[in-house]
Amino acid sequence: MHATTTSRASKVSEPAAVRWLLISVALAFLALFLLLPLAAVFAQAFDKGWEAYLAALHEPDTLSAIWLTLLTATACVPVNLFFGIVAAWAIAKFSFPGKSLLITLIDLPFSVSPVVSGLIYVLIFGLQGWLGPWLQAHGIRIIFAVPGIVLATIFVTFPFVARELIPLMESQGRDEEEAALTLGASGLQTFFRVTFPNIKWGVLYGVILCNARAMGEFGAVSVVSGHVRGSTNTIPLQVEILYNEYSYAAAFAVASLLALLALVTLAIKTLAEWKIQQGLSINENER
Amino acid sequence: MSIAIESVSKNFGQFAALNDVTLKVPSGELVALLGPSGSGKTTLLRIIAGLETPDRGSILFNGEEATKRDVRERQVGFVFQHYALFRHMTVFDNIAFGLTVKPKKSRLGKGEIRDKVNTLLKLIQLENLFDRYPAQLSGGQRQRVALARALAVEPQVLLLDEPFGALDAKVRLELRRWLRRLHDEIHVTSVFVTHDQEEALEVADRIVVMNNGQIEQQGTPSEVYDRPATPFVFDFLGNVNLFQGRVHEGTMKMGGMELASPEHAASNDLPAIGYVRSHDIEIERFAFDASSIEAEVRYILSVGPLVRVDLALLGGEESIEVDLPRDVADKLSLQVGEKVFARPRKMRVFTHDYQI
Amino acid sequence: MGSFGTKNTVLPGFGPALGYTIFYLSIIVLIPLSALFFKTATLTWDQFLVAVTSPRVVASYRITFGAALFAASVNAVFGVLTAWVLVRYRFPGRKLIDALVDLPFALPTAVAGITLASVYSPNGWLGQWLEPRGIKIAFTPLGIMVAMIFIGLPFVVRTVQPVLEELDQEVEEAASCLGANRLQTFYRVIFPTMLPAILTGFALAFARAVGEYGSIIFIAGNMPMVSEITPLLIITKLEQYDYAGATAIATVMLVASFVLLLSINLLQKWSRRFAE
């Protein structure tokens, strides 16, 4: 009854003074721990002015780090996207024993320390590792080279798309797909014409987070990269090197690129969340 | 405790939920607020409970001003439409809640609380389910727990918002009879909100029919059913047929048919609508008098003890529904397509200025 | 899962989809992780014990787990407060703040690390105020906690928020009709409903903080025995080509994450116990 919903929060709420006190404390906490560090990135990046900022970004080493980061993300996001959709299809649309275990295992990379994530690849492909001697004999470098960086990044970004799509597709059920099949659609037609339009914002959400992590991963990549300037440095590693060389302005200039990426990610994520919410509430109204 | 509502108004933004409502609920009565959604009945209930504050007007409990009194001090028991049980508490803890939040000095001892809750559990016939969580109960059981929880604090007034709205038909029927018996036992002043006329007619001592934030009529169930004060009440309670016509010096004329309408003796050829309940119409093979109207049988449908006959009035587009007792229908043995005469036994005529 | 039957469905592709899922999961996650245990298994028990219980390693556990516990507790308190304020109250900028809460998820850890270090360094924005008052944050264990609070901030907020949103206003109205005051309503009715979510968020923030590397090393000072975290120690061992040592410590970390993951799953199961 609309009369009651519009009147909410009037009688059973805290006195105004308590409300404002709580809001102030929460905002102060967030300002201190979120806004201040974010502002500091940009303040420090432009500390020496626009020209120094642009010059720092034009460094050849920085440019090659940007290139490698883009390459890594381009390699990681599609494979994890494909995996995420396939896994969500199997898990959300069918029931089978061991399902919750499978979901837990897919989430596993989130709970592993990034440093350990890098280490396990060193243990397999490193000189002392399982495949190390064989790889060396055939002149293939994985650790301290680009393939190692890509592998470690795939590991840490593994769950993003899947864990976004599984609950979304579960909540949508499988009525629409079954309807499409009874109308004579093939499996692939069903997926592309019925399932995908329903999950496209969820896909975007997963992809954008996966991409942000792929471009920003530090710990795992740091273990496998070998920090070779101009060849195996990603943007975050370049930030570390510049910072440790006390080129603060340059370090923050490069870091500001990543901070900008984070802000864009948040904006797209908020949009996607809003769209997903809309889609779900439309579904609800139809029921 | 008696409740008096005096000229209460309440707006939500542009929407006038209640418009100058005045109502008295005598002590010990069971009153139904009946109306369609948006009629203001739930708002009125929440204002009595103190969950809303009226914009104007006042609420008196036992003649004492209570408009500004806090929810917690009103001693009202409120049963919510969706029960609002505390889902992390067992049935026992839910019922005991109101007793355990009392200030230390007026709080009962542990043992007394236990006895009291057990008595209530017996009353709602759920003694064996005391350690269940709400999620483990059926809708009807949850409803009874919500009621027991409200009764535990011995409220002066019991308020119920659509108490049977979320239940399936059979449970609803059982539970409302149970509520009626319960009220006969404990006699606490009770107000419940419903949009189901049958529920109101069966359970309440008195019915208050609401529409558009105002009270259309109040009275005993038979008063509002047999003597509806307005076309709205006529329409909202029971099945009704409408006859368009004109009223002139105490006679209602529709097509070729004429009917006495003494309450409109002073009217001079005004457009009017006659309201006739579907069970207040006779079907006959011959015209009885001027009030008989020729019609054709369109459908015949048996509904339990009644037979519903759809008639198309001859010489017009209109059709009417007639409910006949089964034995009467059997005696008539009507056929579809047959020409018959319909004769209203009782008609209420409203001239157009009364329009809904 | 309401409409989700247990019977099989006519939808196609289950076999290939599940097969690919398990295959890809195995080669990317399970086999590499098992490498860690196989490598550890080549150590003798004594070697393992020495590697994981040397004083410097034990000191790093104490710092890592202690700081993570502290940071997760701070996040539990302020996370509940933030979620409450975002769900219950309306104020200008609320939507923007709501979106920004996820910043620590989106901001690369290295960036968080250097910016926190610069803000809290002796001549940084906050450091210059705190330092003269005798509060040193950068390059001390306090700095580790600050970084951990930053990266764990969204977890409690994001687990508690949906619970608060779903909490029916009627339940609170029912409590006050029954005579409970606002405080009683909070701790008898609202808080127990939130508790599983708070604990889940706490465990998630704790798990994240324990494994965190990038945002901490810049602010921590990395002094052995004082402000050296366990993940950093793994890297140090690797750089010294002490693969056995690094692996042994990593195994301890991994087991710790498994235990945390398990308890998070149990917590979530527990939180669904009253669900209808």
Coordinates of C-alpha atoms in Angstrom, one line a residue, chain C residues 50-254:
Chain C
V50 CA 62.8 -25.1 11.2
A51 CA 61.7 -23.1 8.2
V52 CA 58.3 -22.2 9.6
T53 CA 59.2 -21.6 13.2
S54 CA 62.4 -19.6 13.0
P55 CA 62.2 -16.5 15.2
R56 CA 62.0 -14.1 12.3
V57 CA 59.2 -16.1 10.7
V58 CA 57.3 -16.3 13.9
A59 CA 57.7 -12.6 14.4
S60 CA 56.2 -12.1 10.9
Y61 CA 53.2 -14.2 11.7
R62 CA 52.6 -12.2 14.9
I63 CA 52.8 -8.9 13.0
T64 CA 50.7 -10.1 10.0
F65 CA 48.0 -11.9 11.9
G66 CA 47.9 -9.4 14.8
A67 CA 47.7 -6.3 12.5
A68 CA 45.1 -8.1 10.3
L69 CA 43.0 -8.9 13.4
F70 CA 43.2 -5.3 14.5
A71 CA 42.4 -3.9 11.0
A72 CA 39.5 -6.3 10.6
S73 CA 38.0 -5.3 13.9
V74 CA 38.3 -1.6 13.0
N75 CA 36.6 -2.4 9.7
A76 CA 33.9 -4.4 11.5
V77 CA 33.0 -1.4 13.6
F78 CA 33.2 1.3 10.9
G79 CA 31.9 -1.0 8.2
V80 CA 28.6 -1.5 10.2
L81 CA 28.4 2.2 10.8
T82 CA 29.0 3.0 7.1
A83 CA 26.5 0.4 5.9
W84 CA 23.9 1.7 8.4
V85 CA 24.4 5.3 7.4
L86 CA 24.3 4.4 3.7
V87 CA 21.1 2.3 4.0
R88 CA 19.2 4.2 6.6
Y89 CA 19.9 7.9 6.1
R90 CA 19.6 10.3 3.2
F91 CA 22.2 13.0 2.8
P92 CA 23.8 14.8 -0.1
G93 CA 26.5 12.8 -1.8
R94 CA 25.3 9.4 -0.5
K95 CA 25.3 7.7 -3.9
L96 CA 28.8 8.9 -4.7
I97 CA 30.1 7.7 -1.3
D98 CA 28.3 4.4 -1.8
A99 CA 30.2 3.9 -5.1
L100 CA 33.5 5.0 -3.7
V101 CA 33.4 2.4 -0.9
D102 CA 34.7 -0.1 -3.5
L103 CA 37.7 2.0 -4.3
P104 CA 40.1 -0.4 -2.4
F105 CA 38.9 -3.2 -4.6
A106 CA 39.6 -1.2 -7.8
L107 CA 42.7 0.7 -6.8
P108 CA 45.8 -1.3 -7.6
T109 CA 47.6 -2.2 -4.4
A110 CA 50.9 -0.6 -5.4
V111 CA 49.1 2.7 -5.9
A112 CA 47.4 2.4 -2.5
G113 CA 50.8 1.5 -1.0
I114 CA 52.7 4.6 -2.2
T115 CA 49.9 7.0 -1.5
L116 CA 49.3 5.8 2.0
A117 CA 53.1 5.9 2.6
S118 CA 53.2 9.5 1.4
V119 CA 50.2 10.7 3.3
Y120 CA 51.5 9.2 6.6
S121 CA 55.2 9.9 6.1
P122 CA 56.7 12.5 8.4
N123 CA 56.2 15.3 5.9
G124 CA 53.0 13.9 4.4
W125 CA 49.5 15.5 4.7
L126 CA 48.7 13.6 7.9
G127 CA 52.2 12.7 9.0
Q128 CA 53.2 16.3 9.5
W129 CA 50.4 16.6 12.1
L130 CA 50.8 13.3 13.8
E131 CA 54.6 13.2 13.9
P132 CA 55.1 16.2 16.3
R133 CA 52.5 14.6 18.6
G134 CA 54.6 11.5 18.9
I135 CA 52.5 9.3 16.6
K136 CA 54.6 7.6 14.0
I137 CA 52.6 5.6 11.5
A138 CA 54.7 5.2 8.3
F139 CA 57.5 2.6 8.7
T140 CA 56.0 1.1 11.9
P141 CA 53.5 -1.7 12.6
L142 CA 50.9 1.0 12.8
G143 CA 51.5 1.7 9.1
I144 CA 50.7 -2.0 8.3
M145 CA 47.4 -1.6 10.1
V146 CA 46.5 1.5 8.2
A147 CA 47.2 -0.2 4.9
M148 CA 45.2 -3.3 6.0
I149 CA 42.2 -1.1 7.1
F150 CA 42.3 0.5 3.7
I151 CA 42.2 -2.7 1.7
G152 CA 39.7 -4.4 4.0
L153 CA 37.3 -1.5 4.2
P154 CA 34.7 -2.6 1.6
F155 CA 34.2 -6.1 2.9
V156 CA 32.0 -5.5 6.0
V157 CA 30.1 -2.7 4.3
R158 CA 29.3 -4.9 1.4
T159 CA 28.2 -7.9 3.4
V160 CA 26.1 -5.9 5.9
Q161 CA 24.5 -3.5 3.4
P162 CA 22.1 -6.1 1.7
V163 CA 21.1 -7.5 5.1
L164 CA 20.1 -4.0 6.3
E165 CA 18.3 -3.3 3.1
E166 CA 16.2 -6.4 3.4
L167 CA 15.4 -5.9 7.0
D168 CA 11.7 -5.1 7.1
Q169 CA 10.7 -1.9 8.7
E170 CA 7.7 -3.7 10.1
V171 CA 10.0 -5.8 12.3
E172 CA 11.3 -2.7 14.0
E173 CA 7.7 -1.3 14.3
A174 CA 6.7 -4.6 15.9
A175 CA 9.4 -4.3 18.5
S176 CA 8.5 -0.8 19.4
C177 CA 4.7 -1.7 19.6
L178 CA 5.8 -4.4 22.1
G179 CA 7.4 -1.7 24.2
A180 CA 11.1 -2.0 23.2
N181 CA 13.0 1.3 23.1
R182 CA 15.3 2.2 20.2
L183 CA 18.4 0.7 21.8
Q184 CA 16.6 -2.5 22.8
T185 CA 15.3 -2.8 19.3
F186 CA 18.8 -2.4 18.0
Y187 CA 20.6 -5.0 20.1
R188 CA 17.8 -7.5 20.5
V189 CA 16.4 -7.4 16.9
I190 CA 18.6 -5.6 14.4
F191 CA 22.0 -6.6 15.6
P192 CA 21.4 -10.4 15.8
T193 CA 20.1 -10.2 12.2
M194 CA 23.3 -8.4 11.1
L195 CA 25.7 -10.5 13.1
P196 CA 26.3 -13.4 10.6
A197 CA 27.0 -10.8 7.9
I198 CA 29.3 -8.8 10.2
L199 CA 31.3 -11.9 11.0
T200 CA 31.5 -12.9 7.3
G201 CA 32.7 -9.4 6.4
F202 CA 35.2 -9.5 9.3
A203 CA 36.6 -12.9 8.1
L204 CA 36.8 -11.7 4.5
A205 CA 38.7 -8.5 5.6
F206 CA 40.9 -10.5 7.8
A207 CA 41.8 -13.1 5.1
R208 CA 42.5 -10.3 2.6
A209 CA 44.7 -8.5 5.1
V210 CA 46.7 -11.6 6.0
G211 CA 47.6 -12.2 2.4
E212 CA 48.1 -8.6 1.4
Y213 CA 51.5 -7.5 0.0
G214 CA 51.5 -4.6 -2.4
S215 CA 49.8 -1.9 -0.3
I216 CA 51.8 -2.8 2.9
I217 CA 55.4 -3.0 1.8
F218 CA 55.7 0.7 1.0
I219 CA 54.4 1.9 4.3
A220 CA 55.6 -0.9 6.6
G221 CA 59.3 -0.1 6.7
N222 CA 59.9 -3.8 6.5
M223 CA 62.2 -4.2 9.5
P224 CA 62.9 -7.8 10.3
M225 CA 61.2 -8.8 13.6
V226 CA 59.4 -5.5 13.8
S227 CA 57.5 -4.6 10.7
E228 CA 58.1 -7.4 8.3
I229 CA 55.0 -9.2 7.1
T230 CA 54.9 -12.9 6.1
P231 CA 54.3 -12.4 2.3
L232 CA 57.3 -10.2 2.2
L233 CA 59.4 -12.8 3.9
I234 CA 58.4 -15.3 1.2
I235 CA 59.7 -13.0 -1.4
T236 CA 62.9 -12.3 0.6
K237 CA 63.5 -16.1 0.8
L238 CA 62.9 -16.4 -2.9
E239 CA 65.4 -13.7 -3.7
Q240 CA 67.9 -15.5 -1.6
Y241 CA 67.1 -18.7 -3.7
D242 CA 65.8 -20.3 -0.5
Y243 CA 63.0 -22.1 -2.3
A244 CA 62.4 -24.6 0.4
G245 CA 62.0 -21.9 3.0
A246 CA 59.7 -19.8 0.8
T247 CA 57.6 -22.9 0.0
A248 CA 57.3 -24.0 3.6
I249 CA 56.1 -20.5 4.7
A250 CA 53.8 -20.3 1.7
T251 CA 52.2 -23.6 2.8
V252 CA 51.5 -22.2 6.2
M253 CA 49.9 -19.2 4.6
L254 CA 47.9 -21.3 2.2

